[in-house]
Short mmCIF file of C-alpha atoms and ligand atoms in Angstrom, two decimals:
data_model
loop_
_atom_site.label_atom_id
_atom_site.label_comp_id
_atom_site.label_asym_id
_atom_site.label_seq_id
_atom_site.Cartn_x
_atom_site.Cartn_y
_atom_site.Cartn_z
CA MET W 26 14.96 -19.45 -1.31
CA ARG W 27 12.28 -17.44 -0.74
CA ILE W 28 13.13 -13.95 -1.33
CA LEU W 29 11.16 -10.71 -0.48
CA LEU W 30 12.32 -8.08 -2.87
CA HIS W 31 12.13 -4.46 -1.93
CA ALA W 32 11.42 -2.48 -5.20
CA CYS W 33 11.78 1.40 -5.54
CA CYS W 34 9.99 1.57 -9.23
CA GLY W 35 9.48 -0.53 -12.20
CA PRO W 36 12.72 0.33 -14.24
CA CYS W 37 14.91 -0.85 -11.33
CA LEU W 38 12.89 -3.96 -10.92
CA LEU W 39 14.01 -5.39 -14.44
CA GLU W 40 17.42 -6.37 -13.89
CA PRO W 41 17.52 -7.44 -10.24
CA PHE W 42 14.08 -9.48 -10.49
CA ASP W 43 15.53 -11.22 -13.44
CA ASP W 44 18.85 -12.22 -11.63
CA LEU W 45 17.16 -13.23 -8.67
CA ALA W 46 14.23 -15.21 -10.09
CA SER W 47 16.49 -17.17 -11.91
CA GLU W 48 17.59 -19.04 -8.87
CA HIS W 49 14.81 -18.15 -6.09
CA ASP W 50 10.92 -17.59 -5.62
CA VAL W 51 10.93 -13.94 -5.58
CA THR W 52 8.00 -11.55 -4.33
CA VAL W 53 8.31 -7.79 -4.83
CA CYS W 54 7.50 -5.40 -1.97
CA TYR W 55 6.79 -1.92 -2.90
CA ALA W 56 7.63 0.00 0.41
CA ASN W 57 8.47 3.50 -0.32
CA PRO W 58 6.66 6.17 1.93
CA ASN W 59 9.83 8.37 0.61
CA ILE W 60 8.00 9.18 -2.62
CA GLN W 61 6.43 12.57 -2.82
CA PRO W 62 4.03 13.83 -3.73
CA LEU W 63 1.05 11.06 -3.81
CA ALA W 64 0.40 11.43 -7.66
CA GLU W 65 4.32 10.20 -8.07
CA TYR W 66 3.87 7.42 -5.64
CA ARG W 67 0.94 6.24 -7.57
CA ARG W 68 2.44 6.54 -11.16
CA ARG W 69 5.84 4.80 -9.95
CA LEU W 70 3.61 2.03 -8.11
CA GLU W 71 1.38 1.56 -11.48
CA THR W 72 4.31 1.58 -13.92
CA LEU W 73 5.66 -1.31 -11.61
CA LEU W 74 2.13 -3.19 -11.40
CA GLU W 75 1.66 -3.15 -15.21
CA TYR W 76 4.82 -4.82 -15.66
CA ALA W 77 4.28 -7.45 -12.73
CA ASP W 78 0.71 -8.16 -14.35
CA GLN W 79 2.44 -9.09 -17.61
CA GLN W 80 5.15 -11.19 -16.32
CA SER W 81 2.97 -12.77 -13.35
CA ILE W 82 5.01 -11.26 -10.54
CA GLU W 83 3.46 -11.17 -7.24
CA VAL W 84 3.67 -7.81 -5.52
CA VAL W 85 2.75 -6.98 -2.20
CA GLU W 86 2.27 -2.86 -1.22
CA GLU W 87 3.45 -1.49 2.10
CA SER W 88 0.96 1.38 3.46
CA TYR W 89 1.82 4.77 2.02
CA ASP W 90 2.47 7.31 5.01
CA PRO W 91 4.80 10.01 4.05
CA VAL W 92 4.88 11.00 7.96
CA GLN W 93 6.83 7.94 8.47
CA TRP W 94 9.55 9.11 6.07
CA MET W 95 9.44 12.70 7.41
CA ARG W 96 9.90 11.17 11.12
CA ALA W 97 12.66 9.11 10.00
CA VAL W 98 14.56 12.03 8.51
CA ALA W 99 13.46 14.73 11.08
CA GLY W 100 16.64 16.91 11.91
CA ILE W 101 18.82 15.60 9.17
CA GLU W 102 16.73 16.78 6.13
CA ASP W 103 19.75 19.00 5.02
CA ASP W 104 22.53 16.23 5.36
CA PRO W 105 22.06 13.85 2.35
CA GLU W 106 24.15 11.29 3.55
CA ARG W 107 22.48 10.79 7.02
CA ARG W 108 19.06 11.36 5.55
CA CYS W 109 19.43 9.01 2.67
CA ALA W 110 20.72 6.29 5.31
CA ALA W 111 17.77 6.56 7.40
CA CYS W 112 15.58 6.35 4.23
CA TYR W 113 17.19 3.04 3.26
CA ARG W 114 16.49 1.96 6.76
CA LEU W 115 13.00 2.94 6.78
CA ARG W 116 12.09 1.31 3.47
CA ILE W 117 14.28 -1.75 3.51
CA GLY W 118 13.29 -2.18 7.41
CA MET W 119 9.54 -2.24 6.33
CA THR W 120 10.35 -5.11 4.01
CA ALA W 121 12.63 -6.84 6.50
CA ARG W 122 9.62 -6.87 9.22
CA ARG W 123 7.22 -8.17 6.58
CA ALA W 124 9.57 -10.79 5.44
CA ALA W 125 10.11 -12.26 9.23
CA ALA W 126 6.59 -12.10 9.75
CA GLU W 127 5.35 -14.10 6.79
CA GLY W 128 8.68 -16.53 6.84
CA TYR W 129 10.46 -15.20 3.95
CA ASP W 130 14.14 -16.77 3.84
CA ALA W 131 15.76 -13.46 2.57
CA VAL W 132 15.31 -9.65 1.81
CA ALA W 133 17.22 -7.86 -1.06
CA THR W 134 16.81 -4.47 -2.69
CA THR W 135 16.57 -2.93 -6.28
CA LEU W 136 18.26 -0.03 -5.09
CA THR W 137 21.70 -1.40 -5.80
CA VAL W 138 20.89 -1.05 -9.73
CA SER W 139 21.09 2.57 -9.65
CA PRO W 140 24.28 4.48 -9.91
CA TYR W 141 22.68 7.57 -8.36
CA GLN W 142 22.52 5.47 -5.08
CA ASN W 143 25.18 4.65 -2.57
CA VAL W 144 25.42 1.05 -2.67
CA GLU W 145 27.60 0.78 0.57
CA ALA W 146 25.41 2.98 2.61
CA ILE W 147 22.63 0.62 1.18
CA THR W 148 24.07 -2.59 2.34
CA GLU W 149 24.93 -1.25 5.67
CA ALA W 150 21.35 -0.12 6.69
CA ALA W 151 19.89 -2.99 5.05
CA GLU W 152 22.48 -5.48 7.09
CA GLU W 153 21.34 -3.43 10.12
CA VAL W 154 17.51 -3.57 10.01
CA CYS W 155 17.54 -7.14 8.67
CA ALA W 156 19.45 -8.06 11.64
CA ALA W 157 16.86 -6.46 13.95
CA ALA W 158 14.06 -7.97 12.29
CA GLY W 159 15.91 -11.51 12.22
CA VAL W 160 16.08 -12.31 8.57
CA ARG W 161 19.06 -12.62 6.27
CA PHE W 162 19.91 -9.65 3.83
CA LEU W 163 21.03 -10.58 0.24
CA VAL W 164 24.03 -8.45 -0.50
CA THR W 165 23.67 -7.33 -4.32
CA ASP W 166 25.50 -4.70 -6.55
CA TYR W 167 23.56 -4.64 -9.92
CA ARG W 168 25.22 -1.33 -11.07
CA GLU W 169 26.81 -2.79 -13.86
CA ARG W 170 23.11 -3.93 -15.20
CA TYR W 171 22.08 -0.29 -14.85
CA PRO W 172 22.75 0.35 -18.90
CA GLU W 173 20.49 -2.78 -19.61
CA ALA W 174 17.83 -1.50 -17.20
CA THR W 175 17.63 1.60 -18.96
CA ARG W 176 17.69 0.36 -22.39
CA ARG W 177 14.73 -2.36 -21.35
CA SER W 178 12.70 0.13 -19.48
CA ARG W 179 12.71 2.39 -22.51
CA GLU W 180 11.98 -0.16 -24.78
CA LEU W 181 9.05 -1.07 -22.53
CA GLY W 182 7.70 2.66 -22.52
CA MET W 183 8.09 2.56 -18.87
CA TYR W 184 7.72 6.03 -17.07
CA ARG W 185 11.08 6.93 -15.94
CA GLN W 186 11.39 9.59 -13.03
CA ASN W 187 14.11 12.23 -13.13
CA TYR W 188 14.29 12.00 -9.36
CA CYS W 189 15.09 10.06 -6.40
CA GLY W 190 11.67 10.33 -4.58
CA CYS W 191 11.32 12.74 -2.17
CA LEU W 192 10.54 16.48 -2.53
CA LEU W 193 13.98 17.26 -1.61
CA SER W 194 15.58 15.11 -4.21
CA ASP W 195 13.23 16.69 -6.75
CA ILE W 196 14.33 20.24 -5.59
CA GLU W 197 18.22 18.95 -5.83
CA ALA W 198 17.74 17.24 -9.19
CA HIS W 199 16.34 20.37 -10.60
CA ARG W 200 19.09 22.61 -9.08
CA GLU W 201 21.79 19.83 -10.72
CA ARG W 202 19.91 20.05 -13.99
CA GLU W 203 19.94 23.94 -14.11
CA GLU W 204 23.82 24.12 -13.00
CA ARG W 205 24.56 21.47 -15.88
CA ARG W 206 22.73 23.88 -18.40
CA ALA W 207 24.49 26.99 -16.87
CA ARG W 208 28.07 25.14 -17.49
CA ARG W 209 27.11 24.19 -21.08
CA ALA W 210 25.81 27.69 -21.82
CA ALA W 211 29.15 29.13 -20.40
CA ARG W 212 31.25 26.95 -22.51
CA GLY W 213 29.30 28.16 -25.54
S1 SF4 M 2 17.12 11.39 -1.94
FE1 SF4 M 2 16.24 9.59 -2.38
S2 SF4 M 2 17.15 7.97 -0.90
FE2 SF4 M 2 17.56 9.96 -0.14
S3 SF4 M 2 16.18 10.71 1.34
FE3 SF4 M 2 15.12 11.13 -0.82
S4 SF4 M 2 13.98 9.67 -1.63
FE4 SF4 M 2 15.26 8.76 0.17
#
């Protein structure tokens, strides 16, 4: 099958790509208007492109328009469950429409390698937008491969971000780190 694989970043690409490419013809689609700020978007893209170049992996980039993401999550910014579902629909939906227009057989996403993401919500969102676009969604759950993805990305010296993508997730991740630090300090 020809698969258009939505990828969020280089480290998350490693394991899903290898798995899918062992059986299919895979093109990578960087569709991530959720990533803020622009410098971070570029840094993640450059990390992914550097690896793709080394491995002769074909990559297409969707346009970067963070206003699209802002519109998608407007009114639900402070509800992470609904906000992230809308974000998944936006990014995988962009990939699905390209896949349908360019005659791919199926769409998949690297998001399911991350234990920090909600795989069930990703699958539900992806099935919805892929059905609307008229393209098959390949259901995956790569969470078991996350330790290997971490090991390989470290070995390759890849940039590894410490927040999901949007500015809200940057703030949330910062707060969680502060809370963990405070708990450790309280334990002595
Ligand atoms: S936390 Fe991640 S998945 Fe959720 S809205 Fe922000 S960028 Fe999207």
